[in-house]
Coordinates of C-alpha atoms in Angstrom, one line a residue:
Chain A
M253 CA 20.8 6.4 -7.5
V254 CA 21.1 8.9 -10.3
A255 CA 24.5 9.3 -11.9
G256 CA 26.5 12.1 -10.3
E257 CA 24.6 12.1 -7.0
K258 CA 27.0 12.1 -4.0
K259 CA 27.8 9.3 -1.7
G260 CA 27.9 10.1 2.0
V261 CA 25.9 12.6 3.9
V262 CA 25.1 16.1 2.8
L263 CA 23.1 18.6 4.8
L264 CA 21.4 21.3 3.2
D265 CA 21.9 24.0 5.7
F266 CA 21.4 27.6 6.8
W267 CA 23.7 29.3 9.2
V268 CA 21.1 30.5 11.8
S269 CA 18.5 27.7 11.5
P270 CA 18.1 26.1 14.8
F271 CA 16.4 23.1 12.9
A272 CA 19.4 22.5 10.7
Q273 CA 21.6 23.0 13.9
R274 CA 19.7 20.0 15.5
C275 CA 21.0 17.7 12.7
R276 CA 24.5 19.2 12.8
I277 CA 24.7 18.5 16.6
A278 CA 23.4 14.9 16.3
L279 CA 26.1 14.2 13.4
A280 CA 28.8 15.9 15.4
E281 CA 28.0 14.0 18.6
K282 CA 28.1 10.7 16.7
G283 CA 31.3 11.7 14.8
L284 CA 29.5 11.2 11.4
A285 CA 31.3 12.9 8.5
Y286 CA 29.0 15.3 6.4
E287 CA 29.2 18.1 4.1
S288 CA 27.1 21.2 4.9
V289 CA 26.0 23.1 1.9
E290 CA 24.6 26.6 2.9
Q291 CA 21.4 27.6 1.3
V292 CA 19.8 30.9 0.1
L293 CA 16.5 31.2 1.8
L294 CA 15.6 34.9 1.7
G295 CA 16.1 34.9 -2.1
D296 CA 16.0 32.5 -4.9
K297 CA 16.2 28.9 -3.6
G298 CA 18.7 26.7 -5.3
D299 CA 17.6 23.8 -7.5
L300 CA 19.1 21.1 -5.2
L301 CA 16.9 22.4 -2.2
L302 CA 13.7 22.6 -4.5
R303 CA 14.4 19.2 -6.0
S304 CA 15.3 17.6 -2.6
N305 CA 12.3 19.2 -0.6
P306 CA 9.8 20.0 -3.2
V307 CA 6.9 19.8 -0.5
H308 CA 8.3 22.4 1.9
K309 CA 11.3 24.0 0.2
K310 CA 13.0 24.4 3.7
V311 CA 16.1 23.4 5.4
P312 CA 17.3 21.1 6.9
V313 CA 17.5 18.4 4.2
L314 CA 19.7 15.3 4.8
L315 CA 20.8 13.8 1.6
H316 CA 22.2 10.3 2.2
D317 CA 23.7 8.7 -0.8
G318 CA 21.6 11.0 -2.7
R319 CA 18.3 10.3 -1.1
A320 CA 16.5 13.2 0.8
V321 CA 15.2 13.2 4.3
C322 CA 13.2 16.3 5.4
E323 CA 12.0 17.7 8.7
S324 CA 14.6 18.0 11.5
L325 CA 13.1 15.4 14.0
V326 CA 12.5 13.0 11.1
I327 CA 16.2 13.5 10.1
L328 CA 17.3 12.9 13.8
E329 CA 15.4 9.7 13.9
Y330 CA 16.9 8.7 10.4
I331 CA 20.3 9.2 11.8
E332 CA 19.6 6.9 14.6
D333 CA 18.2 4.2 12.2
A334 CA 20.6 4.5 9.5
F335 CA 23.7 4.6 11.6
P336 CA 22.9 2.0 14.3
L337 CA 26.5 1.7 15.6
A338 CA 27.1 5.4 15.9
T339 CA 27.1 6.6 19.6
P340 CA 26.1 8.1 21.6
R341 CA 22.4 6.9 20.9
L342 CA 20.2 9.9 21.2
L343 CA 17.1 7.9 21.9
P344 CA 17.0 5.4 24.8
A345 CA 16.4 1.7 24.2
D346 CA 13.2 1.3 26.5
P347 CA 10.1 2.1 24.3
F348 CA 8.4 4.2 27.1
A349 CA 11.5 6.4 27.6
R350 CA 11.5 6.7 23.6
A351 CA 7.9 7.7 23.7
Q352 CA 8.6 10.4 26.3
A353 CA 11.5 11.8 24.4
R354 CA 9.5 11.8 21.1
F355 CA 6.7 13.6 23.0
W356 CA 8.7 16.4 24.5
A357 CA 10.7 16.9 21.2
D358 CA 7.4 17.2 19.4
Y359 CA 6.1 19.6 22.0
V360 CA 9.2 21.7 21.6
D361 CA 8.4 21.7 17.8
K362 CA 4.9 22.7 18.2
T363 CA 5.6 25.6 20.6
V364 CA 9.0 27.6 21.0
Y365 CA 9.8 28.7 17.5
G366 CA 6.2 29.6 16.4
I367 CA 5.4 31.4 19.6
G368 CA 8.8 33.1 19.5
T369 CA 8.1 34.3 15.9
R370 CA 4.7 35.8 17.0
L371 CA 6.6 37.5 19.9
W372 CA 9.1 39.6 17.7
R373 CA 6.6 39.9 14.6
L374 CA 3.5 41.1 16.3
K375 CA 2.7 44.1 18.6
G376 CA 0.4 45.0 21.4
E377 CA -2.1 42.6 22.6
Q378 CA -0.9 39.9 20.1
R379 CA 2.7 40.2 21.5
A380 CA 1.2 40.0 25.0
A381 CA -0.6 36.8 24.2
A382 CA 2.6 35.3 22.6
R383 CA 4.6 36.4 25.7
A384 CA 2.2 34.6 28.0
E385 CA 2.3 31.5 25.8
M386 CA 6.2 31.5 25.8
L387 CA 6.3 31.8 29.5
E388 CA 3.9 28.9 29.9
T389 CA 5.9 26.9 27.4
L390 CA 9.2 27.6 29.2
R391 CA 7.5 26.8 32.5
T392 CA 6.3 23.5 31.1
L393 CA 9.7 22.6 29.9
D394 CA 11.6 23.6 33.0
A395 CA 9.1 21.6 35.2
E396 CA 9.7 18.5 32.9
L397 CA 13.5 19.0 33.2
G398 CA 13.2 19.3 37.0
D399 CA 16.5 18.8 38.7
R400 CA 17.8 16.4 36.0
A401 CA 21.0 17.0 34.2
F402 CA 19.3 16.6 30.9
F403 CA 15.8 15.9 29.8
A404 CA 16.1 12.1 29.8
G405 CA 18.3 12.0 32.9
E406 CA 22.1 11.5 33.0
A407 CA 22.7 11.4 29.2
F408 CA 22.5 14.2 26.5
G409 CA 19.8 13.1 24.3
F410 CA 16.9 13.6 21.8
V411 CA 15.1 16.3 23.6
D412 CA 18.2 18.2 24.5
V413 CA 19.2 18.2 20.9
A414 CA 15.8 19.4 19.8
L415 CA 15.8 22.3 22.2
I416 CA 19.2 23.5 22.6
P417 CA 19.5 25.3 19.1
L418 CA 16.4 27.3 20.1
T419 CA 18.2 28.6 23.3
S420 CA 20.2 31.1 21.0
W421 CA 16.8 32.7 20.3
F422 CA 16.0 33.1 24.0
Y423 CA 17.9 36.3 24.3
S424 CA 15.8 37.8 21.3
Y425 CA 12.6 36.4 22.9
E426 CA 13.5 38.0 26.3
K427 CA 14.2 41.4 24.8
H428 CA 10.9 41.4 22.9
G429 CA 8.9 39.9 25.7
G430 CA 10.6 41.7 28.6
F431 CA 11.4 38.7 30.7
S432 CA 14.5 36.7 31.7
V433 CA 14.9 33.0 31.4
Q434 CA 17.6 33.1 34.1
A435 CA 15.3 34.8 36.6
E436 CA 12.2 32.9 35.8
F437 CA 13.7 29.4 34.8
P438 CA 17.0 29.1 36.5
R439 CA 17.1 25.2 36.0
L440 CA 16.5 25.7 32.3
A441 CA 19.1 28.3 32.1
E442 CA 21.6 26.0 33.8
W443 CA 20.7 23.3 31.5
A444 CA 21.4 25.5 28.4
R445 CA 24.8 26.3 30.0
R446 CA 25.6 22.6 30.8
C447 CA 24.8 21.7 27.1
G448 CA 26.9 24.5 25.9
E449 CA 29.8 22.9 27.5
R450 CA 29.7 20.1 24.9
D451 CA 32.0 20.7 22.0
S452 CA 29.2 20.1 19.4
V453 CA 27.0 22.6 20.9
A454 CA 29.7 25.2 21.6
K455 CA 30.8 25.1 17.9
I456 CA 27.4 24.9 16.3
L457 CA 25.0 27.2 18.1
T458 CA 24.7 30.8 16.8
K459 CA 25.6 33.5 19.3
P460 CA 22.6 35.1 20.7
E461 CA 23.4 38.6 19.4
E462 CA 23.7 37.3 16.0
V463 CA 20.3 35.8 16.2
L464 CA 19.0 39.1 17.2
D465 CA 20.7 40.8 14.2
F466 CA 19.2 38.1 11.9
I467 CA 15.7 39.0 13.4
G468 CA 16.3 42.5 12.5
V469 CA 17.0 41.3 8.9
L470 CA 13.8 39.2 8.9
K471 CA 11.8 42.2 10.1
K472 CA 12.9 44.1 7.2
H473 CA 12.2 41.3 5.0
Y474 CA 8.7 40.9 6.3
G475 CA 8.0 44.6 6.4
V476 CA 7.7 44.5 10.3
E477 CA 8.8 47.8 12.1
Chain B
M54 CA 0.0 -0.9 43.2
V55 CA 0.6 -0.4 39.5
E56 CA -2.6 -0.9 37.3
K57 CA -1.7 -3.6 34.8
G58 CA -3.1 -3.8 31.3
V59 CA -3.8 -1.4 28.5
K60 CA -6.2 1.5 28.5
V61 CA -7.1 3.9 25.8
F62 CA -8.6 7.2 26.7
G63 CA -10.3 8.3 23.4
M64 CA -13.5 9.7 22.1
W65 CA -15.7 7.6 19.8
A66 CA -15.8 10.1 16.9
S67 CA -12.0 10.9 17.0
P68 CA -9.8 9.8 14.0
M69 CA -6.8 10.3 16.3
A70 CA -8.1 7.8 18.9
I71 CA -9.0 5.2 16.2
R72 CA -5.3 5.1 15.2
V73 CA -4.5 3.7 18.6
E74 CA -7.1 1.1 18.4
W75 CA -5.9 0.0 15.0
A76 CA -2.4 -0.4 16.2
L77 CA -3.3 -2.3 19.3
R78 CA -5.8 -4.7 17.3
L79 CA -3.1 -5.2 14.6
K80 CA -0.8 -6.6 17.5
G81 CA -3.7 -8.6 19.0
V82 CA -3.5 -6.7 22.2
A83 CA -6.4 -6.5 24.5
Y84 CA -7.4 -3.0 25.8
E85 CA -10.0 -1.1 27.7
Y86 CA -11.5 1.9 26.0
V87 CA -12.5 4.9 28.0
D88 CA -14.8 7.1 26.0
E89 CA -14.3 10.8 27.1
D90 CA -16.8 13.6 27.0
L91 CA -14.3 16.2 25.7
A92 CA -16.7 19.1 27.1
N93 CA -16.1 17.6 30.7
K94 CA -12.8 15.6 30.6
S95 CA -12.2 13.0 33.3
D96 CA -9.8 13.5 36.3
A97 CA -7.9 10.4 35.0
L98 CA -7.2 11.9 31.6
L99 CA -6.1 15.1 32.9
R100 CA -3.7 13.4 35.3
H101 CA -2.5 11.2 32.4
N102 CA -2.1 14.0 30.0
P103 CA -1.6 17.3 32.0
V104 CA 0.4 19.0 29.1
T105 CA -2.0 19.0 26.2
K106 CA -5.0 17.5 28.0
K107 CA -6.1 15.8 24.7
V108 CA -7.1 12.3 23.7
P109 CA -5.9 9.8 22.8
V110 CA -3.7 8.6 25.6
L111 CA -2.6 5.2 26.1
V112 CA -2.0 4.0 29.5
H113 CA 0.2 0.8 29.7
D114 CA 0.7 -0.6 33.0
G115 CA -0.1 2.6 34.7
E116 CA 2.3 4.6 32.3
P117 CA 0.7 7.2 30.0
I118 CA 1.9 8.0 26.6
A119 CA 0.1 10.9 24.6
E120 CA 0.2 11.9 20.8
S121 CA -1.3 9.4 18.6
T122 CA 1.7 9.1 16.2
I123 CA 3.9 8.5 19.1
I124 CA 1.5 6.0 20.7
V125 CA 1.4 4.0 17.4
E126 CA 5.3 3.9 17.3
Y127 CA 5.3 2.9 21.0
I128 CA 2.9 0.1 20.3
D129 CA 4.9 -1.3 17.3
E130 CA 8.2 -1.3 19.6
V131 CA 6.6 -2.9 22.6
W132 CA 4.8 -5.7 20.8
K133 CA 7.7 -6.0 18.3
D134 CA 7.0 -9.6 17.5
G135 CA 3.5 -8.9 16.3
Y136 CA 2.3 -7.4 13.0
P137 CA 5.0 -5.0 11.7
I138 CA 3.6 -1.5 11.6
M139 CA 6.5 0.8 10.8
P140 CA 8.6 -0.2 7.8
S141 CA 12.0 -1.7 8.8
D142 CA 14.2 0.1 6.3
P143 CA 15.6 3.5 7.7
Y144 CA 14.7 5.5 4.6
E145 CA 11.2 4.1 4.4
R146 CA 10.7 4.8 8.1
A147 CA 11.8 8.4 7.4
Q148 CA 9.3 8.7 4.5
A149 CA 6.5 7.4 6.6
R150 CA 7.1 9.8 9.5
F151 CA 7.5 12.7 7.0
W152 CA 4.2 11.9 5.4
A153 CA 2.4 11.5 8.8
K154 CA 3.8 14.9 9.9
Y155 CA 2.6 16.3 6.5
A156 CA -0.9 14.8 6.8
D157 CA -1.4 15.9 10.4
E158 CA 0.0 19.4 10.0
K159 CA -0.9 20.4 6.4
C160 CA -3.8 18.2 5.3
I161 CA -5.9 18.6 8.5
A162 CA -5.4 22.5 8.3
A163 CA -6.3 22.4 4.6
I164 CA -9.5 20.4 5.3
Y165 CA -10.8 22.1 8.2
P166 CA -11.7 25.4 6.3
V167 CA -13.9 23.3 4.0
F168 CA -15.8 22.3 7.0
T169 CA -16.2 25.9 8.3
S170 CA -17.0 27.6 5.0
T171 CA -19.7 27.9 2.4
G172 CA -20.5 29.1 -1.1
E173 CA -17.6 30.6 -3.2
A174 CA -15.2 30.7 -0.1
Q175 CA -15.7 27.1 0.3
A176 CA -14.9 26.4 -3.4
K177 CA -11.4 28.0 -2.9
V178 CA -10.7 26.0 0.2
V179 CA -11.8 22.9 -1.4
H180 CA -9.3 23.5 -4.1
E181 CA -6.4 24.0 -1.7
A182 CA -7.4 20.9 0.3
Q183 CA -7.3 18.8 -2.9
Q184 CA -3.8 20.3 -3.7
C185 CA -2.7 19.2 -0.3
L186 CA -4.1 15.7 -0.6
K187 CA -2.7 15.4 -4.1
T188 CA 0.7 16.0 -2.6
L189 CA 0.2 13.2 0.0
E190 CA -1.3 10.9 -2.7
K191 CA 2.1 10.8 -4.5
A192 CA 3.3 8.6 -1.5
L193 CA 0.5 6.1 -2.5
E194 CA 1.2 5.9 -6.2
G195 CA 1.6 2.5 -7.7
K196 CA 0.9 0.8 -4.2
K197 CA -2.0 -1.0 -2.7
F198 CA -1.4 0.8 0.6
F199 CA 0.8 3.6 1.9
G200 CA 2.7 0.9 3.5
G201 CA 3.2 -1.1 0.2
G202 CA 1.6 -4.4 -0.1
D203 CA 0.3 -4.4 3.5
F204 CA -1.6 -1.9 5.7
G205 CA 1.2 0.0 7.4
Y206 CA 2.0 3.0 9.6
L207 CA 0.9 5.7 7.2
D208 CA -2.3 3.8 6.6
V209 CA -3.0 3.7 10.3
I210 CA -2.4 7.5 10.5
V211 CA -4.5 8.6 7.5
G212 CA -6.9 5.6 7.0
W213 CA -9.4 7.8 8.8
Y214 CA -10.1 9.6 5.6
A215 CA -12.0 6.7 4.1
H216 CA -14.7 6.9 6.6
W217 CA -14.6 10.5 7.9
L218 CA -14.1 12.5 4.7
P219 CA -17.1 11.3 2.8
I220 CA -19.1 12.2 5.8
I221 CA -17.7 15.5 6.1
E222 CA -18.2 16.1 2.5
E223 CA -22.0 15.1 2.9
V224 CA -22.2 17.6 5.9
C225 CA -20.7 20.4 4.1
G226 CA -22.0 19.8 0.6
A227 CA -18.4 19.7 -0.9
K228 CA -16.8 17.1 -2.9
V229 CA -13.1 17.0 -2.1
V230 CA -11.8 13.5 -2.8
T231 CA -13.2 12.7 -6.1
D232 CA -12.4 10.1 -9.0
E233 CA -11.3 13.0 -11.2
E234 CA -9.2 14.8 -8.8
L235 CA -7.7 12.1 -6.4
P236 CA -8.5 8.8 -8.2
V237 CA -5.5 7.0 -6.3
L238 CA -6.6 8.1 -2.8
K239 CA -10.3 7.3 -3.6
A240 CA -9.4 3.7 -4.9
W241 CA -7.4 3.2 -1.7
Y242 CA -10.6 4.0 0.5
D243 CA -12.1 0.6 -0.4
R244 CA -8.9 -1.3 0.5
I245 CA -8.9 0.5 3.8
L246 CA -12.4 -0.1 4.7
A247 CA -11.9 -3.9 3.9
V248 CA -9.1 -4.2 6.5
D249 CA -10.2 -6.3 9.6
V250 CA -9.2 -3.8 12.3
V251 CA -10.8 -1.0 10.5
K252 CA -14.1 -2.8 10.0
E253 CA -14.2 -3.7 13.7
T254 CA -13.8 -0.3 15.0
L255 CA -15.4 2.4 12.7
P256 CA -18.0 4.5 14.6
P257 CA -21.5 4.3 13.1
R258 CA -21.9 6.5 10.0
D259 CA -25.2 8.0 11.1
K260 CA -23.9 8.9 14.5
L261 CA -20.8 10.5 13.0
L262 CA -22.9 12.4 10.4
A263 CA -25.3 13.7 13.1
L264 CA -22.4 14.8 15.2
N265 CA -20.6 16.7 12.4
K266 CA -23.9 18.2 11.1
A267 CA -24.4 19.7 14.6
R268 CA -21.0 20.9 14.9
R269 CA -21.0 22.5 11.5
E270 CA -24.3 24.3 12.3
Q271 CA -22.7 25.4 15.6
L272 CA -19.7 26.9 13.8
L273 CA -21.6 28.5 11.0
S274 CA -24.2 30.2 13.5
A275 CA -21.3 31.5 15.8

């Protein structure tokens, strides 16, 4: 460890990042102490971020005793591995159940945010295509959830942590796509409310209206009308 | 009645499917391989993976698992007393997962345009592919394998380069992984090709070459 590097857990963070929020929720659920360091993303990125994540230059980055772990789902798994006594466990013990959890978290990663971005950034036919894909994605997730309380069953876990921060963005997706999650996918809407009753989620999620405002800022930044 | 045993739904030319075979063979697990016609997918495949409909899918005692990187971790966990695939140290595991994601998200996206382009456009994307692979190569520096002294998780994930990339390079007349640009990666190729589970499973070179030639012709004439 390089002299001057901090012991303990530091999260390179950004207030509205749903990916950073996954990490914060996991740490909060497990009662693990950490320092959140807010990053500049829409301007000159700080040295620590660039040094810690030279490959992607993105948040979140988890620094544990000075060593950097990048990519939010990789960070969630790292938290499970590095703090084996910290409960609740977010991944089940059974290998098949773990594989299912990883599959669905990966599915969320490959769909929601990317499709959502196309939904607010693009217009006309491209927006319509994004809208259709978003509805298909939410339908798939709603079907997978079924009548269960959480994605893995009775306990709040890995897939819930992966998806719940993105629900703050649903309001913006609904506005741009002209649909309602409550109307189309009431089970998913209920699940989001259920997760929102948890202290960690309630404290960490950005308010939907603030996400919409932030999208306005991004639109200006990217020159989108 | 639960169907016992291990089945792999794959495709003979798929690098993603071969990862699953390597993992199973490292553990000494017997399996049945179902070679899919991707233009005409079997009912069984679509039943086992309705979400993405892709290969590979591992079916273990009737239960399906999809996504090759997830399947490899599953295999490592189920047959935990066999050959260790994932590193045991949490930080090393995080690094292995990070680089597997990088390889599958960035490197494949960087290599594909090489396959679909020609001339000056190709030269530009060859350079970009090299930059991407150079970044990945850093995880290999000073080591025999990405896994360290032994063939490990990241080698299972990207080992396909050693057989597939030279063939792709031949098909599209480009040189991506060269001694000048990617010496560490190139030197690792020979070590990969010497691994028993790799030797046992590689698809025949001429068959793979012919398939990729045909694919490229199709893409360029579209």
